Coordinates of C-alpha atoms in Angstrom, one line a residue:
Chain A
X1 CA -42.8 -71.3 21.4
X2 CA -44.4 -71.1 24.7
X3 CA -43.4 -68.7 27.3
X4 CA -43.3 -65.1 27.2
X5 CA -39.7 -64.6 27.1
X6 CA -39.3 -65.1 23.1
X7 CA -42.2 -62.4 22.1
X8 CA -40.5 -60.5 24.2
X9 CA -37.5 -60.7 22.3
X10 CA -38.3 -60.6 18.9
X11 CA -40.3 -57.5 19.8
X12 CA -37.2 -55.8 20.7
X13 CA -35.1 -57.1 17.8
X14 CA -37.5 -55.7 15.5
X15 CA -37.9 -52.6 17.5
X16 CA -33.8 -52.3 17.3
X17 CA -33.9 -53.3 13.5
X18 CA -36.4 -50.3 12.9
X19 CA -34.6 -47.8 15.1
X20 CA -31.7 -48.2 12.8
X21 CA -33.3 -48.2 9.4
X22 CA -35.2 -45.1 10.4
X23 CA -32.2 -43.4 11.7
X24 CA -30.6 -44.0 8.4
X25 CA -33.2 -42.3 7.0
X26 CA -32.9 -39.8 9.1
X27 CA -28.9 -39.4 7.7
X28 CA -30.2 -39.8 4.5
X29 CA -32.1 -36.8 4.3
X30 CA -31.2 -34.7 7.1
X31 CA -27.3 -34.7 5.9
X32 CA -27.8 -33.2 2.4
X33 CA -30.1 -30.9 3.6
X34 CA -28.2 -29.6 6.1
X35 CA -24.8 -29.4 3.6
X36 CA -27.7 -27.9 1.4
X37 CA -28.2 -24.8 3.6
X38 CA -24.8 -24.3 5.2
X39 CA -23.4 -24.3 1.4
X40 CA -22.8 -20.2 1.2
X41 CA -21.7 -20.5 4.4
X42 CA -18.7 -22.6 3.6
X43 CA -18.0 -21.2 0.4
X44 CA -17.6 -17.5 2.3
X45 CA -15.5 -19.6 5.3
X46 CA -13.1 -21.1 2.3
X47 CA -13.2 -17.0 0.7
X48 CA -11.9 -16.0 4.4
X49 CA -9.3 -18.1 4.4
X50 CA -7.2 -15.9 1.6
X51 CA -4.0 -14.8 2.9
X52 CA -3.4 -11.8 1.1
X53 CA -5.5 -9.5 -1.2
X54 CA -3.5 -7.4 -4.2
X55 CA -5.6 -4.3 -5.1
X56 CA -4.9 -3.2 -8.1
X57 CA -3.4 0.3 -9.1
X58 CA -4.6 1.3 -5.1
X59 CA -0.9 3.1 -5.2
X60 CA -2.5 6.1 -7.3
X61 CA -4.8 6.7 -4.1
X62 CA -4.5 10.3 -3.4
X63 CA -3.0 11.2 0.3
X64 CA -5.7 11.8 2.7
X65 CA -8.6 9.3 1.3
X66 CA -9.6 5.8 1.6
X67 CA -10.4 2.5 -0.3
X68 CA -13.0 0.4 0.8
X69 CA -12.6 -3.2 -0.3
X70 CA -13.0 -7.0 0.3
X71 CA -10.6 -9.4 2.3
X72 CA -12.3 -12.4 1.0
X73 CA -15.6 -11.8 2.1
X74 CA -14.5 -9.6 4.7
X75 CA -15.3 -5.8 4.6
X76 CA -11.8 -3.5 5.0
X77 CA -10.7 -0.4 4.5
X78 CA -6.8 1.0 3.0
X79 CA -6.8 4.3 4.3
X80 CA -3.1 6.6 2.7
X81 CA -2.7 9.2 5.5
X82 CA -1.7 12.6 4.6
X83 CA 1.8 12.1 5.8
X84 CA 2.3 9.7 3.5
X85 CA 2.2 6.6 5.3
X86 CA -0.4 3.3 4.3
X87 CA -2.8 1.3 6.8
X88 CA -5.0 -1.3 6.6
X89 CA -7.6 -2.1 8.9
X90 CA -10.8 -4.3 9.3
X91 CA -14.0 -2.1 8.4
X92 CA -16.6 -4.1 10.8
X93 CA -17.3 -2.6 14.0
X94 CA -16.5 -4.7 16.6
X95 CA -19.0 -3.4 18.3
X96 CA -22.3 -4.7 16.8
X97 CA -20.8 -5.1 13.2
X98 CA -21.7 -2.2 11.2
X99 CA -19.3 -1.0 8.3
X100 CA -17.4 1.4 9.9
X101 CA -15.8 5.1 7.6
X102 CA -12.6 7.0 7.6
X103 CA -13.4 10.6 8.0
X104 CA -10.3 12.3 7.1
X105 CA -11.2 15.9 8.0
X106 CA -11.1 14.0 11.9
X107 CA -8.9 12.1 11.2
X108 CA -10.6 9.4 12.7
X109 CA -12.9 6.2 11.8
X110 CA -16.5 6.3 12.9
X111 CA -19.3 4.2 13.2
X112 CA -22.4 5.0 12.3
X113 CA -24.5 2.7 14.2
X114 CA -23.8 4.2 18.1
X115 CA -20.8 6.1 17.8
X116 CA -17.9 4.1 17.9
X117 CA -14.7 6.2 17.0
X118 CA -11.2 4.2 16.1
X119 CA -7.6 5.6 15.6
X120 CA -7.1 5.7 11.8
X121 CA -3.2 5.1 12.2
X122 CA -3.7 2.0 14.6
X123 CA -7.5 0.9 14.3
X124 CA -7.1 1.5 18.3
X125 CA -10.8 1.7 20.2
X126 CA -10.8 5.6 21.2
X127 CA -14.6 5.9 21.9
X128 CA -17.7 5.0 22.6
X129 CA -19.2 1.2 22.8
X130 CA -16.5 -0.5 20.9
X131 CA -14.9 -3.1 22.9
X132 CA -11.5 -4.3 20.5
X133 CA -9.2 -2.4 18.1
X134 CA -9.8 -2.9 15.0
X135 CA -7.9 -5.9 13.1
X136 CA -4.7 -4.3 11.3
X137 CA -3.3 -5.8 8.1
X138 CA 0.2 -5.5 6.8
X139 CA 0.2 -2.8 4.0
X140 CA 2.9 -3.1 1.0
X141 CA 3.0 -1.1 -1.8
X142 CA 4.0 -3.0 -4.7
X143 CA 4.2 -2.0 -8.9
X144 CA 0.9 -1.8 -9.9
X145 CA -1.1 -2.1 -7.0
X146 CA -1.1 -2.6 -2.9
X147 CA -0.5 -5.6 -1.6
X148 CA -2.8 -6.5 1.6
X149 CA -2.4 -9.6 3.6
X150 CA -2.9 -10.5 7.4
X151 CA -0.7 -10.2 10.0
Chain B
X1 CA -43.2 -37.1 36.0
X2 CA -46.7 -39.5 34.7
X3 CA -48.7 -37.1 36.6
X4 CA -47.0 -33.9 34.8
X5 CA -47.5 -35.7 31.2
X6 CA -51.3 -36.8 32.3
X7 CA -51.6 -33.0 33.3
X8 CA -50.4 -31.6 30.6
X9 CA -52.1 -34.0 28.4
X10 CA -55.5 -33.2 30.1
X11 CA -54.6 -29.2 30.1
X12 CA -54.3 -29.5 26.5
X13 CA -57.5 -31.9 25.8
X14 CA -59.7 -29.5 27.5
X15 CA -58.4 -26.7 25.1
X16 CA -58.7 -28.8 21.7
X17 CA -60.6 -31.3 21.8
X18 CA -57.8 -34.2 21.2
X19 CA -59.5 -37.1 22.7
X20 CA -62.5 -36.3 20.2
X21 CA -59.6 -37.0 17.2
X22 CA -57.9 -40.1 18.9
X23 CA -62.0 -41.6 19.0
X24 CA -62.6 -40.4 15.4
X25 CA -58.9 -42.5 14.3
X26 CA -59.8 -45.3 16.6
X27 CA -63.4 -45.7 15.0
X28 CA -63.0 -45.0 11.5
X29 CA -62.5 -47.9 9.2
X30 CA -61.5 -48.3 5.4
X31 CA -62.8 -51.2 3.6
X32 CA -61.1 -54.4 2.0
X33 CA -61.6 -55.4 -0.7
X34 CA -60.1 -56.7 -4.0
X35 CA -59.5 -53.6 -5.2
X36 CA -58.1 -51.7 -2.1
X37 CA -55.1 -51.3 -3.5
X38 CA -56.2 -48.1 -5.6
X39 CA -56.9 -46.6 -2.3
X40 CA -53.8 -45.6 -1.7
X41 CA -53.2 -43.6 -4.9
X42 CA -54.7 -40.7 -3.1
X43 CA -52.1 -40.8 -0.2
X44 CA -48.9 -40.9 -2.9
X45 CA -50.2 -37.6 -4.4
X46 CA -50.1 -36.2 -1.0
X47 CA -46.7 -37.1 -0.3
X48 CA -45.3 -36.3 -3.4
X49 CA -47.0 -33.0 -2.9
X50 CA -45.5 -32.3 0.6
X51 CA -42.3 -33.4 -1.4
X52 CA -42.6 -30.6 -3.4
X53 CA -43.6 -27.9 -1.0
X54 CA -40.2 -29.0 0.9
X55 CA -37.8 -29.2 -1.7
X56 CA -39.6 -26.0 -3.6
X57 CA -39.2 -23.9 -0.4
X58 CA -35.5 -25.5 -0.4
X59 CA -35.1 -24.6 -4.2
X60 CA -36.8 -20.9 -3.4
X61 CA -33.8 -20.0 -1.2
X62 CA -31.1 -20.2 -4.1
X63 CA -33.2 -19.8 -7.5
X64 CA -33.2 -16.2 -8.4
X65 CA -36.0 -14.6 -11.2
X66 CA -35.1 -12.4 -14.1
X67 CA -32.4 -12.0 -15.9
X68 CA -30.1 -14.4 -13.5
X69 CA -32.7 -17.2 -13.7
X70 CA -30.7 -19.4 -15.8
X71 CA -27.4 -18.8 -13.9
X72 CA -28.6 -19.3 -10.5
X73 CA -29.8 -22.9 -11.5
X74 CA -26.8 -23.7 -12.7
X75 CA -25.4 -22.5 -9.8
X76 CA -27.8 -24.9 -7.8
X77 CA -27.3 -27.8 -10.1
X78 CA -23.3 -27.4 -10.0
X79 CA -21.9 -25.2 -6.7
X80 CA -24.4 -25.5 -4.4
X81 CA -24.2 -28.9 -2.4
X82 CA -26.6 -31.2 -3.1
X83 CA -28.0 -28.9 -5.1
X84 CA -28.6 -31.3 -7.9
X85 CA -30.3 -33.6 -5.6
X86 CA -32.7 -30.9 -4.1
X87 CA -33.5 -30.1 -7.6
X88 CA -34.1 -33.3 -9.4
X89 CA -36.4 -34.5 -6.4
X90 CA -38.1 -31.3 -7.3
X91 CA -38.4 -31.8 -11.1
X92 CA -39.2 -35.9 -10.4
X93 CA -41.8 -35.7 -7.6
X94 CA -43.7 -33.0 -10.1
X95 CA -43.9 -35.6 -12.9
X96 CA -44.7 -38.8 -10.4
X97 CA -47.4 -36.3 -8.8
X98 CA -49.5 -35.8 -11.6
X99 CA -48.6 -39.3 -13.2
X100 CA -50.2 -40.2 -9.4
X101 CA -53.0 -38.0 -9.6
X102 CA -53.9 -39.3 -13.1
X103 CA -54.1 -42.8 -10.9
X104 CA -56.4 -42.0 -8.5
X105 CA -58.8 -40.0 -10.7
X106 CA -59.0 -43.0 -13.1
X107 CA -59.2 -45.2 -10.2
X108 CA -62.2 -43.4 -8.6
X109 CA -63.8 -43.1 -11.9
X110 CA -63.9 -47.1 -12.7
X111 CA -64.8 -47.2 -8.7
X112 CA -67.7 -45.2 -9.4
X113 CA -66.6 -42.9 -6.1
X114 CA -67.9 -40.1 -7.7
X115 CA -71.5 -40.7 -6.6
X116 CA -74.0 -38.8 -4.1
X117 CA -72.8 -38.0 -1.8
X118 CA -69.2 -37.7 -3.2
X119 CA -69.5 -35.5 -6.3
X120 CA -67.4 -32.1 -4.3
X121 CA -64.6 -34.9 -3.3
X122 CA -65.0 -35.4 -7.6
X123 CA -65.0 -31.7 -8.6
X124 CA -62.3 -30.6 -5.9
X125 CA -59.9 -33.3 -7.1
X126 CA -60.2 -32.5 -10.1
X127 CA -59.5 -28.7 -9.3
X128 CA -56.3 -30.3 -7.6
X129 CA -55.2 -32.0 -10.9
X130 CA -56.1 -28.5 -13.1
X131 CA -53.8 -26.8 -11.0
X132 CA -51.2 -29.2 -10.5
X133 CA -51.0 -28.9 -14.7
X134 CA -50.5 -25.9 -14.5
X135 CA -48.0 -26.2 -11.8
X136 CA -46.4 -28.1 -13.9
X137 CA -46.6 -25.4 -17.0
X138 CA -45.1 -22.6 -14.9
X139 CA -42.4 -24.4 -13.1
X140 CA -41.1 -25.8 -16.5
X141 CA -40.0 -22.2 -17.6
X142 CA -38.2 -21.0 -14.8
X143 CA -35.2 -22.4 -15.6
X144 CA -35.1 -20.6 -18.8
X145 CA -32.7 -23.5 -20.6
X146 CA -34.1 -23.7 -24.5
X147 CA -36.3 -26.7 -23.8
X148 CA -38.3 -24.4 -21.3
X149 CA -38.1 -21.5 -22.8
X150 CA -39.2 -22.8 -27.0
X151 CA -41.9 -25.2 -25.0
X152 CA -43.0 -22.4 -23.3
X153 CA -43.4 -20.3 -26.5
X154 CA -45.0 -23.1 -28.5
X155 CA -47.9 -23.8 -25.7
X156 CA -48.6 -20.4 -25.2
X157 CA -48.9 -20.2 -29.0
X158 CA -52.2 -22.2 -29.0
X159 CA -54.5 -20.0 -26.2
X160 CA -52.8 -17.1 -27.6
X161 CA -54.3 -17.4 -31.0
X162 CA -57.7 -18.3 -30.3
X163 CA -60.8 -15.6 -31.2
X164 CA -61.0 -12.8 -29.1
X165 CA -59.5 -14.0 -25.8
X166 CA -56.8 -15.1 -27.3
X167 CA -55.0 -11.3 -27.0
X168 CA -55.7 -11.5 -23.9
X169 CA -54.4 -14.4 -22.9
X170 CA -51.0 -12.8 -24.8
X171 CA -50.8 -9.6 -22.5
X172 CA -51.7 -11.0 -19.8
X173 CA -49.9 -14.4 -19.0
X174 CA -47.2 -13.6 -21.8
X175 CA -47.0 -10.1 -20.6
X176 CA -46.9 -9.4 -24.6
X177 CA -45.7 -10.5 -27.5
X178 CA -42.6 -13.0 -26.8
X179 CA -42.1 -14.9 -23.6
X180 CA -39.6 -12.4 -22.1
X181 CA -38.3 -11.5 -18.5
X182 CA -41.9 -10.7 -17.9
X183 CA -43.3 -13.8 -18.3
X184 CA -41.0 -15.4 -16.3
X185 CA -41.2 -12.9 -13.5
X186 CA -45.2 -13.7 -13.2
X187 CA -44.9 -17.5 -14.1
X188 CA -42.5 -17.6 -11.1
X189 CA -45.1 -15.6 -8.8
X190 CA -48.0 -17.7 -9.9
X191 CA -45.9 -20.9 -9.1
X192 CA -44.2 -19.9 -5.9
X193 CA -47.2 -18.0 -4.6
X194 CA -50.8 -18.0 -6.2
X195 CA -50.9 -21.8 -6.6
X196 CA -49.7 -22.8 -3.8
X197 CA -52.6 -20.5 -2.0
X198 CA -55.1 -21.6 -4.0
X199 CA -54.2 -25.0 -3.9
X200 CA -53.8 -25.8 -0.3
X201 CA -57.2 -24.8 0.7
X202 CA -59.2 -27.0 -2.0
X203 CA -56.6 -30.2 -0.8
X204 CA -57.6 -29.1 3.0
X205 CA -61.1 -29.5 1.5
X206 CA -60.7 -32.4 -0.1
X207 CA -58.9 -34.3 2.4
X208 CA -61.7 -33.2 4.7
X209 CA -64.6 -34.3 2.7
X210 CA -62.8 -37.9 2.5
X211 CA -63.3 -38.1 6.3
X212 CA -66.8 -37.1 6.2
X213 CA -68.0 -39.4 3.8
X214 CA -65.6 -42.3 4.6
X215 CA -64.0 -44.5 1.4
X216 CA -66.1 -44.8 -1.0
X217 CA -66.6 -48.6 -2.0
X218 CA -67.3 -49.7 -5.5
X219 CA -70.5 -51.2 -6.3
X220 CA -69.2 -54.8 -6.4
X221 CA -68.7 -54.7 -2.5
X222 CA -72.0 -52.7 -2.5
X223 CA -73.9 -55.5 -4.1
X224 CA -72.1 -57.6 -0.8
X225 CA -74.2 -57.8 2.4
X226 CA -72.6 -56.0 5.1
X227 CA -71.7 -58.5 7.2
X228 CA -70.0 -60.1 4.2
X229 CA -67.6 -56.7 4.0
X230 CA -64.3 -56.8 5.9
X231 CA -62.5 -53.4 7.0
X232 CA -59.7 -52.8 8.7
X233 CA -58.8 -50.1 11.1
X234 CA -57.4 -46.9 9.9
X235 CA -55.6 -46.7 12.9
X236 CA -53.2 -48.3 13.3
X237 CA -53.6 -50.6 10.2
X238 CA -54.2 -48.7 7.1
X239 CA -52.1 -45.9 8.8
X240 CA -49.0 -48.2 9.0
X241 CA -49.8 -49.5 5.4
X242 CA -50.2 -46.0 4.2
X243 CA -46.8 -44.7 5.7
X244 CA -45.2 -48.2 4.2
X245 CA -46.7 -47.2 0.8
X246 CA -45.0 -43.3 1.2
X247 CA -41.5 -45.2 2.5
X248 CA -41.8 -47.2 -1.1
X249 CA -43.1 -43.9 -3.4
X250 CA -39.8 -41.9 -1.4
X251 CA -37.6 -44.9 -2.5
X252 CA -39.0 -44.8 -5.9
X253 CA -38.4 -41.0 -6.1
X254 CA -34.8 -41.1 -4.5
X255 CA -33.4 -43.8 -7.0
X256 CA -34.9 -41.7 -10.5
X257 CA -33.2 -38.6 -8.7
X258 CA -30.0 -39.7 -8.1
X259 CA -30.1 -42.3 -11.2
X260 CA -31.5 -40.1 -13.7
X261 CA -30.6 -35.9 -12.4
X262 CA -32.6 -33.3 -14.2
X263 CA -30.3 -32.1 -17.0
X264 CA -29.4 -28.5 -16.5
X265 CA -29.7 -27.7 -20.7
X266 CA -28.3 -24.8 -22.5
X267 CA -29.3 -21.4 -21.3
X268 CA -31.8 -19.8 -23.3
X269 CA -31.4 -17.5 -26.5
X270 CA -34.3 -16.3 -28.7
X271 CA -31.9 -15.4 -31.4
X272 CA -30.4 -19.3 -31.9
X273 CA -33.1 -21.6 -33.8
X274 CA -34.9 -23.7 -31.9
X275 CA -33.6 -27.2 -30.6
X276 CA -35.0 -30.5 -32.1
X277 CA -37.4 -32.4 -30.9
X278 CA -39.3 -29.3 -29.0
X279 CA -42.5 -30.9 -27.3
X280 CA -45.2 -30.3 -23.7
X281 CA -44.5 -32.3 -21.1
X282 CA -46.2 -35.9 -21.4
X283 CA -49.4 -34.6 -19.3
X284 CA -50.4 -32.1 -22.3
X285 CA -48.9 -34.4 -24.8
X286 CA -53.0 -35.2 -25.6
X287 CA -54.6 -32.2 -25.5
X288 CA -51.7 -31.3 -27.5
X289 CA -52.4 -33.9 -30.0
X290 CA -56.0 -33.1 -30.3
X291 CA -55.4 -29.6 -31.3
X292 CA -53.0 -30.7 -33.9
X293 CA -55.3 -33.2 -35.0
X294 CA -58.3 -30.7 -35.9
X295 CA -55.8 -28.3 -37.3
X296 CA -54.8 -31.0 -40.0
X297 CA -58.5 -31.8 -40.7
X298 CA -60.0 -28.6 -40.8
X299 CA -58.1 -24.7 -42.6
X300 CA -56.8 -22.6 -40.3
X301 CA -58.9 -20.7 -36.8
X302 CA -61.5 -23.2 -37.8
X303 CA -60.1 -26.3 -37.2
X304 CA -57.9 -24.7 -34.2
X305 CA -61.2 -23.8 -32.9
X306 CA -63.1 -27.0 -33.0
X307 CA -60.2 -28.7 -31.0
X308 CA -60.2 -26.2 -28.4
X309 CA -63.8 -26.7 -28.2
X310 CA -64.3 -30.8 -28.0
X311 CA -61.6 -31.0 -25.6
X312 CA -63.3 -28.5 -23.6
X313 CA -66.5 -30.7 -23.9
X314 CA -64.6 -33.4 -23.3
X315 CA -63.6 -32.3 -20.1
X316 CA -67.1 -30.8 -18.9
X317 CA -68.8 -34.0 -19.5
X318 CA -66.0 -35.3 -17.2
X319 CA -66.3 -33.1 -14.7
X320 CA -70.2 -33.3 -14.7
X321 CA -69.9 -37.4 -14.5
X322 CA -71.6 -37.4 -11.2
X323 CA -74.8 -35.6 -12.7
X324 CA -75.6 -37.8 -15.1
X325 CA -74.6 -41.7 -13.9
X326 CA -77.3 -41.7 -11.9
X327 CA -77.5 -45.4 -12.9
X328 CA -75.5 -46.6 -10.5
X329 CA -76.9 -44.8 -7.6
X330 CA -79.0 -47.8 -6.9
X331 CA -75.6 -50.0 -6.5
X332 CA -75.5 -51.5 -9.8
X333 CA -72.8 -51.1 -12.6
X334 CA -73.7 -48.3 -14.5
X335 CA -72.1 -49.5 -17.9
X336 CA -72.0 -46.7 -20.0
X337 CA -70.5 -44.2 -17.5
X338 CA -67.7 -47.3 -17.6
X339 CA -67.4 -47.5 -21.3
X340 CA -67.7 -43.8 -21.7
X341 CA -64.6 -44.0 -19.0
X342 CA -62.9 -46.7 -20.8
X343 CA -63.1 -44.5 -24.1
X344 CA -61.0 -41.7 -22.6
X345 CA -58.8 -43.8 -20.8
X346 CA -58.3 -45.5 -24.1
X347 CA -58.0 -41.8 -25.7
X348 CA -55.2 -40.3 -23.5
X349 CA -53.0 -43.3 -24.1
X350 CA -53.5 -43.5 -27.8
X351 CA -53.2 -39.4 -28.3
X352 CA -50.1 -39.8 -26.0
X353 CA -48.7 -42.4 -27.7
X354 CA -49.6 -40.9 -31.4
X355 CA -47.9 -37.3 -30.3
X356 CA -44.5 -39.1 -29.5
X357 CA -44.7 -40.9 -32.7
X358 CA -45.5 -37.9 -34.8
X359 CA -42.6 -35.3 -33.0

């Protein structure tokens, strides 16, 4: 028992042995509250990850208007040009992230926010701060409805 | 990198004081005796109250008032992760804490802690334990499954139909005739908001006052000389035995949560009779019994009346124990203020016991 060496020894042993135990702890409680919070998160990540989105009856939508609607949890817009033809496209700016609307007598989409102007045929950046196109979706009409899913 | 910490440390010691709080730690002692081990009653309310501030705030951020009260629980208990977990803590740690606070006040009672010059720590704890019932009270309807909502119903029944203030009580805590939307909208503000602010300062208080006056000791160590008393340290010592106690109580706590969740009920319908077996929480139970006690005895408002009004003497004369023990200022036993004591103590558990029997 004499010399210094075993104190020394058991002092880190227990020192080790109380590291871990606390740091289980630590798991204990910090995981579920950390799946706790991120919980709407991963329910909107697993609502994002739809492939396709059939909208129901959209087909009656009159030439020269616009649907706004949901791509999982995703803001988008279904736009039926006046010549007839269908297009899909992302409605978040991707600018700053505002929801962005078709104006038809322009014939353009706008945003709100600071001015950002997209084609409405190809969701092309035309003006203003917005850096990207917006995302286009593949558009098929279908009996009953429109059928939306991603490229 | 030393001589940045010791700067730093010193930059921040001129500002607030900290070496003042390290001596005041170092210094301060809490006595041992036999019966230490009701000292640390006090510290397990605490923690099961700092328990309930963090899973309440965690329970705020999903639970939803009104008319999607109900549905946003069940949301919590069944699609949320952990959800369950977060809220049976919540609905455990609320019964442990007053079970805990009923502890300690029956603790410093029979340790006569209560005397000069203690009597605020006295009347603020037993603000902390009023408030904590009701606490209790308002938390128990938000869910709005039929347990809450009939329980609700039935103990608002008996303030509501007292003399006079009883209407009162009806518009104003009811928010009118039939717990409704209403009521739960202001039961959830009072819970989430008005006792929480009114509680925090009187525990700041309290908690303050027990390091001003030190731990009391009960009057068999006082009849002791001192150099026959042994302390400890409070720091590290009673610190380390105080967070070992809090490790034990969160152990406790996390086996009845995960062992026994909080049921989620059925959702609640005024139309549909009312379940079996409707009853307060355990905490009320003898109050409860009291009332229904003196309304056998005695016809109608009378007897109503007469149990509102001995239980409200019963718990002035409790409140004003300090005032008139003054027996034992002088060290000794005072023996009444103990039998009185033993009386209630004996009172509670019978009343308890009798309302279970009689559901």
């Amino acid at each position: 028992m004499s010399g210094t060496k075993e104190t020394v020894t058991r002092r880190d042993f227990l020192r080790i042995i109380l590291t871990g135990v606390g740091a289980c702890y630590a798991a204990a409680i910090g995981y579920p509250l950390w799946r706790y919070l991120i919980s709407p998160a991963e329910q909107a990540k697993s609502l994002a990850a739809v492939k396709e989105v059939t909208l129901k009856d959209a087909h009656t939508l009159a030439a020269g208007s616009v649907l706004m609607f949901k791509f999982g949890s995703h803001p988008a817009m279904l736009i039926h040009h006046k010549d007839g033809s269908w297009v899909a496209l992302d409605a978040v700016c991707t600018h700053l992230g505002c929801t962005v609307q078709y104006q038809p007598d322009r014939n353009v989409i706008h945003c709100n926010c600071h001015g950002g102007e997209y084609d409405a045929q190809t969701g092309k950046n035309i003006s203003g701060p917005p850096p990207r196109p917006l995302r286009p979706y593949v558009v098929k009409v279908i009996e009953g409805g429109v059928l939306v899913s991603r490229v | 990198m030393k001589s940045k910490i010791d700067a730093l440390w010193k930059w921040l010691d001129e500002r607030l004081d900290l070496s003042q709080i390290i001596a005041f730690a170092q210094h301060k002692t809490v006595p041992q005796h036999k019966y230490s081990f009701w000292y640390y009653w006090g510290g397990i309310s605490l923690f099961l109250f700092l328990v309930q501030a963090l899973t309440g705030v965690l329970l705020l951020i999903y639970y939803r008032p009104g008319p999607e009260a109900f549905d946003s629980v069940r949301q919590i208990t069944y699609e949320i992760n952990f959800g369950w977990l977060i809220r049976s803590l919540h609905a455990w740690a609320a019964n442990l804490m007053v079970a805990s606070i009923f502890v300690h006040m029956f603790s410093v009672y029979f340790m006569k802690a209560y005397r000069a010059p203690r009597e605020f720590g006295w009347w603020s704890g037993m603000l902390l334990l009023m408030i904590s019932t009701v606490f209790g009270f308002s938390g128990y309807l938000l869910p709005m499954n039929e347990l809450s909502y009939f329980a609700t119903k039935v103990g608002l029944e008996i303030p509501t139909s007292m003399p006079i203030i009883g209407p009162l009580i009806g518009d104003i805590v009811r928010a009118g005739p039939e717990v409704s939307e209403y009521t739960l909208q202001r039961f959830f503000a009072l819970h989430v908001v008005v006792l929480p602010a009114l509680f925090v300062p009187i525990l700041v208080f309290h908690l303050w006052l027990v390091q001003r006056n030190g731990m009391a000791l009960p009057p068999s160590e006082e009849a002791r000389p001192v150099q026959e008393r042994k302390t400890i340290p409070f720091f590290p010592n009673f610190f380390m035995k105080d967070l070992a106690v809090w490790l034990i109580t969160l152990n406790v706590l996390a086996l009845l949560a995960v062992c026994f969740p909080w049921d989620l009920g059925v959702q609640a319908d005024a139309l549909k009779p009312a379940p079996l077996g409707i009853h307060p929480e355990w905490y009320f139970m003898s109050a409860f019994q009291i009332l229904k006690v003196f309304g056998n005895l005695l016809p109608g408002d009378l007897g109503e009346a007469m149990g509102v009004g001995i239980f409200t003497l019963g718990i002035i004369l409790w409140m004003l124990i300090p005032l008139y023990d003054p027996d034992s200022r002088s060290g000794e036993r005072a023996r009444h203020a103990t039998y009185f004591g033993l009386l209630v103590l004996a009172g509670v558990i019978v009343l308890t016991i009798w309302g279970y029997a009689a559901l």
